[in-house]
Short mmCIF file of C-alpha atoms and ligand atoms in Angstrom, two decimals:
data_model
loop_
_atom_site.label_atom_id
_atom_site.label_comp_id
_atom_site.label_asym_id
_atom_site.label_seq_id
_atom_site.Cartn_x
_atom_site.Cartn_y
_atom_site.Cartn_z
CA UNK A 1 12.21 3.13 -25.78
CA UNK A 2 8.93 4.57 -25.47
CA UNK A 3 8.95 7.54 -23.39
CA UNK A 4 5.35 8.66 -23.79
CA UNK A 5 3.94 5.65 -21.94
CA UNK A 6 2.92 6.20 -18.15
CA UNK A 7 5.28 3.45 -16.12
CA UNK A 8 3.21 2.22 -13.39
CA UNK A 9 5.36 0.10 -10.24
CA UNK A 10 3.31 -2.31 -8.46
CA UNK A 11 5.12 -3.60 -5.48
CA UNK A 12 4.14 -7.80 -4.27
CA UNK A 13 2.06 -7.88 -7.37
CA UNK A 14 2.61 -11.31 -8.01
CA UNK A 15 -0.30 -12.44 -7.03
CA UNK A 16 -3.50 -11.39 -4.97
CA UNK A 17 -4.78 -7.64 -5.12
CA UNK A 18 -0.98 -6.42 -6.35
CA UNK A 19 -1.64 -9.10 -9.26
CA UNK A 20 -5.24 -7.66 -9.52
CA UNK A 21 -4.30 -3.83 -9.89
CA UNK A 22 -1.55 -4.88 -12.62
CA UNK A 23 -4.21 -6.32 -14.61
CA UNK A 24 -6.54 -3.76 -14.14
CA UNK A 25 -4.04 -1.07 -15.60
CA UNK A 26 -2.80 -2.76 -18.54
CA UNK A 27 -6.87 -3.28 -19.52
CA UNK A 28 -8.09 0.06 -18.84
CA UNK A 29 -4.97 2.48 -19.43
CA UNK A 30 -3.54 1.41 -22.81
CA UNK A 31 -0.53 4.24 -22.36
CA UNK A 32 0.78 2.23 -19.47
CA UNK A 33 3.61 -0.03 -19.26
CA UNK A 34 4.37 -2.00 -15.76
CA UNK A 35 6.73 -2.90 -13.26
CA UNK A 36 5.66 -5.87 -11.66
CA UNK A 37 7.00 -6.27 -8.52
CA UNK A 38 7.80 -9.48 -6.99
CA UNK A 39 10.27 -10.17 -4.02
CA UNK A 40 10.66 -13.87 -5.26
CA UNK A 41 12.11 -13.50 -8.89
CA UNK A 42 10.20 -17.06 -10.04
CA UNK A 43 6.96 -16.74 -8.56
CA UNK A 44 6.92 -12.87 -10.72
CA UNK A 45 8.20 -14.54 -13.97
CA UNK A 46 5.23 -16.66 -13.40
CA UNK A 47 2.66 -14.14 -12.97
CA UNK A 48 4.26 -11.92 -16.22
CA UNK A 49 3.97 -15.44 -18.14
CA UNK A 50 0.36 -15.95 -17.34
CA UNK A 51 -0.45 -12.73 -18.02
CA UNK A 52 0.85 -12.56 -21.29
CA UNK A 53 -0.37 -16.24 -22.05
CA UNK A 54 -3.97 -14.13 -21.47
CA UNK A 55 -3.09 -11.33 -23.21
CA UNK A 56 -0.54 -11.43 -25.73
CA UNK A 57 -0.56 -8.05 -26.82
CA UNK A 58 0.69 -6.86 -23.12
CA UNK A 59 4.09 -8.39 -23.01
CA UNK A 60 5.87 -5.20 -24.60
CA UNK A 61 3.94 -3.06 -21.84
CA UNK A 62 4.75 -5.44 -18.40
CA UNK A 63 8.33 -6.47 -17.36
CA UNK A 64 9.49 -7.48 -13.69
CA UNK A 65 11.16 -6.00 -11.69
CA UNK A 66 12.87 -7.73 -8.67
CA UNK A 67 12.03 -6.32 -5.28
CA UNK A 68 11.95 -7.28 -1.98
CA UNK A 69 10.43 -4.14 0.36
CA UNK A 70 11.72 -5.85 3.68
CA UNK A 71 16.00 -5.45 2.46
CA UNK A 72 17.21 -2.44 1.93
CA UNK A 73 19.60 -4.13 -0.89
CA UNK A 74 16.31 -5.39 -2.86
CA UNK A 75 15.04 -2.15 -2.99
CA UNK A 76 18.07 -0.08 -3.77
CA UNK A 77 19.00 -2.37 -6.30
CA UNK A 78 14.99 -2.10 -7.77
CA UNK A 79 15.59 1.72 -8.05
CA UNK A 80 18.70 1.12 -9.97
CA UNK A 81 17.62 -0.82 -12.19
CA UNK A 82 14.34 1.82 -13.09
CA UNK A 83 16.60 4.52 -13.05
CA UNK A 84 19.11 2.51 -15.44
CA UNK A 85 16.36 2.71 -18.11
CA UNK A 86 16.45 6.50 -17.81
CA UNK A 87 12.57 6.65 -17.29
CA UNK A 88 10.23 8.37 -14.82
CA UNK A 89 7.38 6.84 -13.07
CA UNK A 90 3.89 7.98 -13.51
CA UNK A 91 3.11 5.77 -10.62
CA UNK A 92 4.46 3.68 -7.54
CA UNK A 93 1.73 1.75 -6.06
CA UNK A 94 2.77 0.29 -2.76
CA UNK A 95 0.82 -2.73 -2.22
CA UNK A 96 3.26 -5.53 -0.73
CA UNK A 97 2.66 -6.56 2.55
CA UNK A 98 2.03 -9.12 5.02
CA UNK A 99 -1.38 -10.21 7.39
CA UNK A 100 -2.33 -10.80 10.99
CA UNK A 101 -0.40 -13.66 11.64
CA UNK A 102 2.41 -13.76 9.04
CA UNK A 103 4.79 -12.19 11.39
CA UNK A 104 5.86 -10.62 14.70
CA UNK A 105 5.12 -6.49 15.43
CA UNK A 106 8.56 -6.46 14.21
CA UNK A 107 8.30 -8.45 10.84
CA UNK A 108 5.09 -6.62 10.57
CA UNK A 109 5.98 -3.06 10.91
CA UNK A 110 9.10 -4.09 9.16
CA UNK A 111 7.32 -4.78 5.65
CA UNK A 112 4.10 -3.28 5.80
CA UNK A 113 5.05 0.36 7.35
CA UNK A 114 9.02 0.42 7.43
CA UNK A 115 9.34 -1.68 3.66
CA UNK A 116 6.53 1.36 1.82
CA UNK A 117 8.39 4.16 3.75
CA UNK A 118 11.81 2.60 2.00
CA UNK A 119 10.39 1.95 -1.38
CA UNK A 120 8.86 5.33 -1.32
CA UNK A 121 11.68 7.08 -0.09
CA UNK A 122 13.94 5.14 -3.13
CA UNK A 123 11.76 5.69 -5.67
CA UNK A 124 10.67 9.41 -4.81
CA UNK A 125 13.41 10.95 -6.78
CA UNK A 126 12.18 8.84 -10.18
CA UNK A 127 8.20 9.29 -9.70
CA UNK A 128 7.36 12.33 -12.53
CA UNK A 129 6.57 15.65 -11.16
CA UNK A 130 3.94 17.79 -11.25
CA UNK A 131 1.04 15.21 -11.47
CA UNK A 132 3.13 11.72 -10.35
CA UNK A 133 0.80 9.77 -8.20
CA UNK A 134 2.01 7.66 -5.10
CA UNK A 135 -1.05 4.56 -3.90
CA UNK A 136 -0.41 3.29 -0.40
CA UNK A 137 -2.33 0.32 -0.52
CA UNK A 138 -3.54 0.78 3.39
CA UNK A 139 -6.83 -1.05 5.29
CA UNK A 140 -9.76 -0.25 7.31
CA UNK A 141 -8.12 -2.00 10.04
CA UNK A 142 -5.80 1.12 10.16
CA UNK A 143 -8.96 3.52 11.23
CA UNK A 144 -10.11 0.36 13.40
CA UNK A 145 -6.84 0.32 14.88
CA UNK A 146 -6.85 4.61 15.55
CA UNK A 147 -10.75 3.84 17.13
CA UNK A 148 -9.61 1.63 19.79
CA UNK A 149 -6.39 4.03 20.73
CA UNK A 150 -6.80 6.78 23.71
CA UNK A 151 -7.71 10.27 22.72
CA UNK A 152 -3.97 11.70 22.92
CA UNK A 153 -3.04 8.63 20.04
CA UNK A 154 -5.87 9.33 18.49
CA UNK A 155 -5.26 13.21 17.66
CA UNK A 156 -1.40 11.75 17.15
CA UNK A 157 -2.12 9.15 14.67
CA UNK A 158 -4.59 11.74 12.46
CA UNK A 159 -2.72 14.86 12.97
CA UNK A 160 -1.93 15.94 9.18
CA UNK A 161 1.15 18.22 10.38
CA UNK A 162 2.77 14.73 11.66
CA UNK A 163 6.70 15.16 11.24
CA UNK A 164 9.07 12.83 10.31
CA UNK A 165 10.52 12.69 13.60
CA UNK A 166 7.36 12.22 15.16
CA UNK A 167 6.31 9.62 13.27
CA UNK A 168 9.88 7.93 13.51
CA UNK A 169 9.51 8.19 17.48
CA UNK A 170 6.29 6.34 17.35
CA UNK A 171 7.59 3.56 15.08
CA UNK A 172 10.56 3.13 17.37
CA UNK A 173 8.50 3.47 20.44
CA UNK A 174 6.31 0.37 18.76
CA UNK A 175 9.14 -1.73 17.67
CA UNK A 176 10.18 -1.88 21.15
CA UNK A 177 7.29 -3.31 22.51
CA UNK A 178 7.78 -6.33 20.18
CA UNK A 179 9.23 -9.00 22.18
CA UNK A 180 11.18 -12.65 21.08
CA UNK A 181 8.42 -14.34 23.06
CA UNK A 182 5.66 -12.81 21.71
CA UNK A 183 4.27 -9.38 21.60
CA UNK A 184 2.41 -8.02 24.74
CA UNK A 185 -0.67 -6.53 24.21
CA UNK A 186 -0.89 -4.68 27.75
CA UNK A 187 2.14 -2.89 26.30
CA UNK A 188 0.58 -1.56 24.10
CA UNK A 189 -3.00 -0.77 25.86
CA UNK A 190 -1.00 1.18 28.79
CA UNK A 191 0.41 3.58 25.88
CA UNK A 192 -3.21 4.01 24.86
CA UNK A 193 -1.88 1.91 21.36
CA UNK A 194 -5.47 0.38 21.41
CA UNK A 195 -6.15 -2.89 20.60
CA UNK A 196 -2.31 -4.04 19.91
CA UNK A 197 -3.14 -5.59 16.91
CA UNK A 198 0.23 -5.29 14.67
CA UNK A 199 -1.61 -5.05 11.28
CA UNK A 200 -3.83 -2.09 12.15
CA UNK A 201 -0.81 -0.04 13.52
CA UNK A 202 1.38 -0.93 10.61
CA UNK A 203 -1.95 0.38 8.13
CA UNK A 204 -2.40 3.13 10.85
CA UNK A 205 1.17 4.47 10.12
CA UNK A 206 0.90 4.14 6.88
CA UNK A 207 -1.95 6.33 6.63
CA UNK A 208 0.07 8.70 8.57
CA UNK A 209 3.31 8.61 6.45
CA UNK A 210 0.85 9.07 3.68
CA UNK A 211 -0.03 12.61 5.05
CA UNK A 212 3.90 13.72 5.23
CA UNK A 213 4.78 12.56 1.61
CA UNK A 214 1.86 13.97 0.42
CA UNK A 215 2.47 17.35 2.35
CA UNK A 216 6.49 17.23 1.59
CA UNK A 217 5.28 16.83 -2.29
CA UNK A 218 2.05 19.01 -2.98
CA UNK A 219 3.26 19.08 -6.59
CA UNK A 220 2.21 14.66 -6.80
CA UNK A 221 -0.96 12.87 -5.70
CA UNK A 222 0.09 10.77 -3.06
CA UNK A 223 -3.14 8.84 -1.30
CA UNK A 224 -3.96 5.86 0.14
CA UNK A 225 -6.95 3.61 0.31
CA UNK A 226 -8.45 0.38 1.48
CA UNK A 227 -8.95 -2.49 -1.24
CA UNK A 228 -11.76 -3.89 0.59
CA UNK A 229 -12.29 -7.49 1.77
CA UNK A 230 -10.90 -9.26 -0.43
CA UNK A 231 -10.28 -13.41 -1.06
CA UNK A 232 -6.78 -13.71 -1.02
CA UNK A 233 -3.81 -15.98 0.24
CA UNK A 234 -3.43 -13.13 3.13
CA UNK A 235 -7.72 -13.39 4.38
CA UNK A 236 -8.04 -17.32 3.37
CA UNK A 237 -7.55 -18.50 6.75
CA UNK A 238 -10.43 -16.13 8.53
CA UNK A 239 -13.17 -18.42 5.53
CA UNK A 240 -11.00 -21.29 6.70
CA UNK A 241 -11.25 -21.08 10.26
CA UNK A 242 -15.16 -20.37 10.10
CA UNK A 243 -15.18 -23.16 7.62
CA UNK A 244 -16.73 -21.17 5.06
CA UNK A 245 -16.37 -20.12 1.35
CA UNK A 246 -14.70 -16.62 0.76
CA UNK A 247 -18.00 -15.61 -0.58
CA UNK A 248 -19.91 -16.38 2.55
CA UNK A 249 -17.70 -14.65 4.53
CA UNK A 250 -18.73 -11.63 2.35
CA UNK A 251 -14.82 -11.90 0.22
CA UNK A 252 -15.02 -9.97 -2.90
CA UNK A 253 -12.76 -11.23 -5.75
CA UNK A 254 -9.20 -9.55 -6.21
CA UNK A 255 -10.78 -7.75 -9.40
CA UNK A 256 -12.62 -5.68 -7.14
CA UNK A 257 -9.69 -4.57 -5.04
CA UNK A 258 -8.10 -3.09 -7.76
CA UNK A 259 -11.29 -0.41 -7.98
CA UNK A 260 -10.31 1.76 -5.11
CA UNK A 261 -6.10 1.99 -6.20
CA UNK A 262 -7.40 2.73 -10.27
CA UNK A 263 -9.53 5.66 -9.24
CA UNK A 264 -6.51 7.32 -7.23
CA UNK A 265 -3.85 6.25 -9.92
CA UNK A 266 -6.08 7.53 -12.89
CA UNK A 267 -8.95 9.61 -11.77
CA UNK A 268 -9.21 13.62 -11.13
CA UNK A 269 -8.75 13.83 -7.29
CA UNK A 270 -9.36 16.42 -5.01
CA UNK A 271 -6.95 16.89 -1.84
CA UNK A 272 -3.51 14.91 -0.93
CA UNK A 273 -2.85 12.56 1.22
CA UNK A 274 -6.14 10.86 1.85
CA UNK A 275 -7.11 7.77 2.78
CA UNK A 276 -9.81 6.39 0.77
CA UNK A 277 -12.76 3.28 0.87
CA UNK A 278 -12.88 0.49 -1.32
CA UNK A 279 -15.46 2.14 -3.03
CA UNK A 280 -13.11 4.75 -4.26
CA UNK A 281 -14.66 7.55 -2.01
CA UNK A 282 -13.26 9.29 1.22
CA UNK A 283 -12.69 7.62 4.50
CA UNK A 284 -11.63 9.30 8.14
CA UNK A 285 -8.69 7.89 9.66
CA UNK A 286 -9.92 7.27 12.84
CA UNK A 287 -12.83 5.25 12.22
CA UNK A 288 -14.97 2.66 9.72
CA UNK A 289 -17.01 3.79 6.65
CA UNK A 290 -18.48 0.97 5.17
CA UNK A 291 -18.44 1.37 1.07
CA UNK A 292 -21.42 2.91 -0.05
CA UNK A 293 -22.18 5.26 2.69
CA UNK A 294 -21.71 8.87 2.48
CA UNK A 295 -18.45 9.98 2.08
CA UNK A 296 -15.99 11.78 4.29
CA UNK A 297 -16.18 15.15 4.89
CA UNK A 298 -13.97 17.11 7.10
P1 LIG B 301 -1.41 -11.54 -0.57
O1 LIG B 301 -0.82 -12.21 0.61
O2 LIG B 301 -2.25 -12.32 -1.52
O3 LIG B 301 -0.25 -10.83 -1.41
C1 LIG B 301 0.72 -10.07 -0.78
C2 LIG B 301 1.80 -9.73 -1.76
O4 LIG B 301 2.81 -8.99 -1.07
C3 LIG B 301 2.48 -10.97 -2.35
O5 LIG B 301 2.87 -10.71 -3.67
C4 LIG B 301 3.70 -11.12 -1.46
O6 LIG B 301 4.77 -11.80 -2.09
C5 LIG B 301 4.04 -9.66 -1.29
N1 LIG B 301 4.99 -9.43 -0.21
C6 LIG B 301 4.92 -9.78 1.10
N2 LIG B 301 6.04 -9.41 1.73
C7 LIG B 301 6.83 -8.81 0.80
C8 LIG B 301 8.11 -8.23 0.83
N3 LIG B 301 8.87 -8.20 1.94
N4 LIG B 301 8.60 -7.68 -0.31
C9 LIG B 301 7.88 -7.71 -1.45
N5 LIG B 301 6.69 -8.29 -1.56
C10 LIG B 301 6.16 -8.82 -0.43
O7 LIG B 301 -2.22 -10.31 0.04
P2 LIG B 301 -3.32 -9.34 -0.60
O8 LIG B 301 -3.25 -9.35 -2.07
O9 LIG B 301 -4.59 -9.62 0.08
O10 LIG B 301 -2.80 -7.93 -0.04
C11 LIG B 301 -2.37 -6.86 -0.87
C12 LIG B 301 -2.47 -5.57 -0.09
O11 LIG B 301 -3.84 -5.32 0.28
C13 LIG B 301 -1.69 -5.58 1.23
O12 LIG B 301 -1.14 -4.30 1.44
C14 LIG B 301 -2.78 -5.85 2.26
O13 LIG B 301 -2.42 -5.39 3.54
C15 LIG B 301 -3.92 -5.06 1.68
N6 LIG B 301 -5.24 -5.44 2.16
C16 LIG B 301 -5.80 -6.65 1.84
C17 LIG B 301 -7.07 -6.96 2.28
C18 LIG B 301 -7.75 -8.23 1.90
O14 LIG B 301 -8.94 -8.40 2.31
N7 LIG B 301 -7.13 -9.14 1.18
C19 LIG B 301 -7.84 -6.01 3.12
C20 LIG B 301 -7.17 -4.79 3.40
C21 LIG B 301 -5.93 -4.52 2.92
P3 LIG B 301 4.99 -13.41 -1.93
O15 LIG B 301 4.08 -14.06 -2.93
O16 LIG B 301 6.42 -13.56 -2.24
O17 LIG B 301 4.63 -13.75 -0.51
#
């Protein structure tokens, strides 16, 4: 086994922007060798296959790796298995998730927020240190989300001292607003929680959780970012619904959501636990910068 290559895992990178991001490190890092993550073991055999049928030369430097973020099982049993082949990570970029309207707050916070707190927490002990890099694949509906709260949840929800109690409390105080019938919005808007829209919490927290990893482990770079707007399975049904093409409704292809995660995987980076834009520069957490404006300063 080769232990000078940089082992990258990409978590619900069987397709989409995970897919995307795999592709875009076996091409541009040749020292690299992936974990492709895929909670449905056929549908990731699939995407190894067709990557290889592309590119030959890359099926000694990708290999699956089972994992589903949502059971705790999946993802013990994913750590096992990396461990089992007595190598470190360079990387763990947590990308799985799922959209507005895949799921309940519940299901929602479950995978998107709970499901990269458990992968990271299960794979923290294998990432390399100094200089390993954690990539919380996050969105701008997270800072959308923060905009819409009260000033108290705002200050909250950016506060980089945020403990792990806190930020537990908040989940918990979240996941009980969920209800079997349907999640109540005016729940939600007399806790000052905004807008109530599931997805931008979950990305919200995230961003959060991204400031205590990356101020429990100053010795890694742990960020996160936006990929940008992106044509995928998860946005299809926003062109869909407004009966236009992904293009028209300003989509970019999953290529280009790969740009943001590459630059915090590869590049020198200043800071930890930032969120940045799909254009690979600074973002606040509290509010939109569309890419190519001037970048965050705080
Ligand atoms: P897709 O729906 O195309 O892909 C999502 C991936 O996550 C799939 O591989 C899916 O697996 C996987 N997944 C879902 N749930 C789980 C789970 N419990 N365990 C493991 N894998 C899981 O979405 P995108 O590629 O668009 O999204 C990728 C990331 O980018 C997400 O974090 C998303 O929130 C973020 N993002 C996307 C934007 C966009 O415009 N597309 C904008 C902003 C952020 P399966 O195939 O089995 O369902």
């Amino acid at each position: 086994m080769n232990q000078d290559l940089r082992r990258v895992l990409v978590t619900g990178a069987n397709k989409g922007i995970g897919l995307a991001i795999v592709e875009a490190i076996l091409e541009h890092a040749e020292d690299t060798r992936v974990f492709l993550g895929s909670r449905d073991e056929a549908r990731g055999r699939d995407a190894v296959a067709s990557l290889v049928a592309a590119h030959p030369a890359w099926s000694t430097r990708l290999e699956l790796v089972p994992i589903d973020v949502a059971r705790e099982d999946s993802v013990s049993a994913a750590a096992a298995s990396v461990r089992a082949r007595g190598v470190e990570l360079y990387g763990l970029v947590n990308n799985a998730a799922i959209g507005v309207g895949s799921g309940t707050l519940r299901s929602i916070l479950e995978t998107n927020t709970l499901g990269l707190r458990r992968v990271t927490e299960a794979f923290l002990p294998l990432v390399q240190k100094p200089g390993g890099r954690i990539v919380n694949i996050s969105s701008a509906s997270g800072p959308l989300f923060v905009s819409s709260c009260s000033p108290e949840r705002q200050r909250e929800l950016v506060d980089a001292s945020i403990t792990r109690e806190r930020f537990g409390a908040l989940v918990d105080e979240c996941l009980a607003l969920s209800r079997p019938e349907g999640d109540d919005g005016a729940g939600f808007a007399a806790r000052g929680l905004g807008d109530g829209s599931a997805y931008g919490l979950s990305k919200a927290l995230v961003n959060a959780y991204t400031m205590i990893v990356a101020r429990e482990h100053p010795e890694l770079h742990v960020n996160a970012c936006t990929p940008g707007f992106i044509a995928t399975d998860m946005t299809r049904a926003y062109a869909d619904a407004a009966g236009k093409s992904p293009e028209e409704m300003g989509m970019k292809p999953p290529s280009s959501g790969a740009k943001a995660p590459a630059h915090l995987l590869f590049a020198e980076l200043e800071g930890n636990g930032r969120f940045y834009g799909s254009d690979a520069k600074r973002s606040p957490l509290d509010r939109y910068r569309a890419p190519g404006s001037p970048t965050y300063v705080d």
